Short mmCIF file of C-alpha atoms in Angstrom, two decimals:
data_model
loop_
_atom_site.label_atom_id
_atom_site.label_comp_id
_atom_site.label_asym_id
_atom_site.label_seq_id
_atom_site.Cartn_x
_atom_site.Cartn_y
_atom_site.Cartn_z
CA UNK A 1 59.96 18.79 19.85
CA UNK A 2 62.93 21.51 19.36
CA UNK A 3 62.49 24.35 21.99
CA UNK A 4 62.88 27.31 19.45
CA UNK A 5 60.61 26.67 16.26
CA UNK A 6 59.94 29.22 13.86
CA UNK A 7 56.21 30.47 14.22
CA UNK A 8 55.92 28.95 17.55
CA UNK A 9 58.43 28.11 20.15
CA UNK A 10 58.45 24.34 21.42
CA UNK A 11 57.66 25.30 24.81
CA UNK A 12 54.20 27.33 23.62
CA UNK A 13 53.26 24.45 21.70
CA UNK A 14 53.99 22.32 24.68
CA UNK A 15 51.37 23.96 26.17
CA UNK A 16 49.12 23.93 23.78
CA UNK A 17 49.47 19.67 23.42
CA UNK A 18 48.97 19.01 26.91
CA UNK A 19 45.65 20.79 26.66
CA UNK A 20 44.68 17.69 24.14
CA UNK A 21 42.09 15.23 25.28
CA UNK A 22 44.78 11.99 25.00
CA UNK A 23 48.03 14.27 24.45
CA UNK A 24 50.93 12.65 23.07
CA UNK A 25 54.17 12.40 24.96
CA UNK A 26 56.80 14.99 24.26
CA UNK A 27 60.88 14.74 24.68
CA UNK A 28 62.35 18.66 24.10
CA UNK A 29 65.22 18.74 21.80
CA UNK A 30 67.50 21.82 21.57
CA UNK A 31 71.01 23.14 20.98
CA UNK A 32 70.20 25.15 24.26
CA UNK A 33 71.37 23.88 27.72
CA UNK A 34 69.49 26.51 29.91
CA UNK A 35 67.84 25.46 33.54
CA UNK A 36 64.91 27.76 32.73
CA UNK A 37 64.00 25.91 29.31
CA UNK A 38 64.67 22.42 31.30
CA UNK A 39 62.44 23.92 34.23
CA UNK A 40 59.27 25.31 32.16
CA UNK A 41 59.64 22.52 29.75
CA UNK A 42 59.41 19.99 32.62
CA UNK A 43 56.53 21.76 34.56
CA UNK A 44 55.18 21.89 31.28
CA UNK A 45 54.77 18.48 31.14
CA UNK A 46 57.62 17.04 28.88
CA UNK A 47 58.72 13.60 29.58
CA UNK A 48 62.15 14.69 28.38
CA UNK A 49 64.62 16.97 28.00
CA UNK A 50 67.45 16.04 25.57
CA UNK A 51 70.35 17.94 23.84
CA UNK A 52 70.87 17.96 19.91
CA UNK A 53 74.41 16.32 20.68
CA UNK A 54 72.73 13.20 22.15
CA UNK A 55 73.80 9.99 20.21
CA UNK A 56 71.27 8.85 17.63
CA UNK A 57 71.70 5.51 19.57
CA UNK A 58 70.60 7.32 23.01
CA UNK A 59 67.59 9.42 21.38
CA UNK A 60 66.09 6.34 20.15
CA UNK A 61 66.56 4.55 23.41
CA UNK A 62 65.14 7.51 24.99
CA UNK A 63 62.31 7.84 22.65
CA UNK A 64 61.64 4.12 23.56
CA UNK A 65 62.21 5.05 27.11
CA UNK A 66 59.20 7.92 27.01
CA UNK A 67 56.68 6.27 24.88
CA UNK A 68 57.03 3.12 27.80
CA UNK A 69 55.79 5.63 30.26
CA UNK A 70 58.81 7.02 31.89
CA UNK A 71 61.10 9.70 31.77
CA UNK A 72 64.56 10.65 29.92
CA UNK A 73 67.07 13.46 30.78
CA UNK A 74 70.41 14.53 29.24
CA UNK A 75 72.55 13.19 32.22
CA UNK A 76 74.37 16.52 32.56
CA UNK A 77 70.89 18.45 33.27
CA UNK A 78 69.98 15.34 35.53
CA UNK A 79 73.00 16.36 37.54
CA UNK A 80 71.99 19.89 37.86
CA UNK A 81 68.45 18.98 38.78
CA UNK A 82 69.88 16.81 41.27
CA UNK A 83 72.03 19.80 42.49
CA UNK A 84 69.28 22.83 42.46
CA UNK A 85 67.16 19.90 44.49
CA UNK A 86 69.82 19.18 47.06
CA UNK A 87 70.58 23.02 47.53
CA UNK A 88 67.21 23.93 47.88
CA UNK A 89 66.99 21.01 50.70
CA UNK A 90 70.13 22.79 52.01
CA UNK A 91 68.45 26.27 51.80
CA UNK A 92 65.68 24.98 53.95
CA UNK A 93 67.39 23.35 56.22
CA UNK A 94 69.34 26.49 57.16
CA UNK A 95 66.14 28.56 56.36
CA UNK A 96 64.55 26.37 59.75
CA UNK A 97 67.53 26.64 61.71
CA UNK A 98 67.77 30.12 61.62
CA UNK A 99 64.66 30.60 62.28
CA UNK A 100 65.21 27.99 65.37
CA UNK A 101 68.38 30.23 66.30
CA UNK A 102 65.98 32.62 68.47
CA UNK A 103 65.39 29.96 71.01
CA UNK A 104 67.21 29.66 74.04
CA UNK A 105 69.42 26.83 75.01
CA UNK A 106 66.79 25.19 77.19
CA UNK A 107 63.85 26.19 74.84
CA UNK A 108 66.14 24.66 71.93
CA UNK A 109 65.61 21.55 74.39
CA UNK A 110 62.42 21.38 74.90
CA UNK A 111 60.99 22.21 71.39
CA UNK A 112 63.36 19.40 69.98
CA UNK A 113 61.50 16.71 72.56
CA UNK A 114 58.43 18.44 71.27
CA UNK A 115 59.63 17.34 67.85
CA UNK A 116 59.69 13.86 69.09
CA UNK A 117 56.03 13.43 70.65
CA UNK A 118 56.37 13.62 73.88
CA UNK A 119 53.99 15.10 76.61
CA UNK A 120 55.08 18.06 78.60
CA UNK A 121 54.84 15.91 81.56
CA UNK A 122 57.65 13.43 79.67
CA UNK A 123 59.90 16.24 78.88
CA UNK A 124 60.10 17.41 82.30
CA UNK A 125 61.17 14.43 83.24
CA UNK A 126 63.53 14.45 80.62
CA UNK A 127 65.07 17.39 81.31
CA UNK A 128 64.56 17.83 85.14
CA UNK A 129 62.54 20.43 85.42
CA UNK A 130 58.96 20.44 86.33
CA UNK A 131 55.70 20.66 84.19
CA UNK A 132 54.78 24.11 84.11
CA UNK A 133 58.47 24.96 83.03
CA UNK A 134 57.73 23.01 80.14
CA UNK A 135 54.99 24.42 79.13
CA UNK A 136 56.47 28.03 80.28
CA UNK A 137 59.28 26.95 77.78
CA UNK A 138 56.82 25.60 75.40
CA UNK A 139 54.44 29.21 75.26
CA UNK A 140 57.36 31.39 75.15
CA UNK A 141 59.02 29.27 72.14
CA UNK A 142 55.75 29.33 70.14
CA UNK A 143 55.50 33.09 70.44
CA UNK A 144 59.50 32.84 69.02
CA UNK A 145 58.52 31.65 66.31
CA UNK A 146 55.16 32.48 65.75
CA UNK A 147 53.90 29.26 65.76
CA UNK A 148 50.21 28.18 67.15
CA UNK A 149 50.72 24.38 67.48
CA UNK A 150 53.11 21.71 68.86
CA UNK A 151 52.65 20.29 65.30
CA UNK A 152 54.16 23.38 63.64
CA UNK A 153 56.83 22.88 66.28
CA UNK A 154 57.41 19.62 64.93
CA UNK A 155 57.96 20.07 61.64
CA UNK A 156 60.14 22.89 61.59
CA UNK A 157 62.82 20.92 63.95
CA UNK A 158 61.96 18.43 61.24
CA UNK A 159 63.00 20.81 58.56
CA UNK A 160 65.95 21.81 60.78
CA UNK A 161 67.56 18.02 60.69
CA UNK A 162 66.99 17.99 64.15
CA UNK A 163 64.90 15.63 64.93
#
């Protein structure tokens, strides 16, 4: 299906297919290489996103491709998907750390064993210091962050890449 159709635009009608009891599976087509057609045609549900300069040879292959059940992409906007999902990884990576940044040095310590599942009883052994620092650490680190949990903990040094 092109993307811009007179009377209704490919991504409308999109729409309006998936909405079908047993709807048929769609590959966009247009002279258009935009992220947010690629983007609302592939939330959409399209099993494809193609360009009008793809090969004859490579639109049948990728119409044989879709109706088997999986998915085709112009390599060019697979690369750019690939990119937009890497720097949003990146984003919230940094995102975590910076957020992780308001910790002391020692607190960066103990929230990272935290992160790894161990008891405050095991960090202080750890890190040589005795239970109730830990859990001193531990309080004051929460409140940093406004976090409630040791589980929250966990997954934002997760998030970080350090753990």
């Amino acid at each position: 299906m092109d993307v811009r159709m007179p009377g209704m635009d490919g991504l409308t009608a999109l729409k309006e297919l998936r909405r079908a009891t047993n709807p048929p599976r769609v590959i966009m087509l247009t002279t258009f290489d935009l992220d947010d057609y690629v983007h609302t045609a592939l939330r959409g549900g399209s099993a494809g996103f193609l360009l009008k300069d793809t090969s004859p040879r490579d639109l049948a292959a990728a119409v044989r491709t879709v109706a088997e059940g999986s998915a085709m992409l112009t390599p060019r906007i697979t690369k750019r998907l690939i990119d937009t999902f890497v720097g949003l990884e990146s984003a919230d990576a940094a995102g975590a750390r910076e957020r992780l940044s308001v910790l002391t040095e020692r607190e960066g310590d103990v929230v990272r064993a935290v992160a790894r599942g161990l008891s405050n009883a095991e960090i202080g052994r750890e890190l040589a210091m005795s239970e109730g620092t830990v859990k001193a650490h531990v309080s004051r680190a929460l409140a940093k962050l406004g976090l409630s949990n040791r589980v929250q903990v966990a997954l934002l040094v997760r998030d970080a890449g350090l753990s």
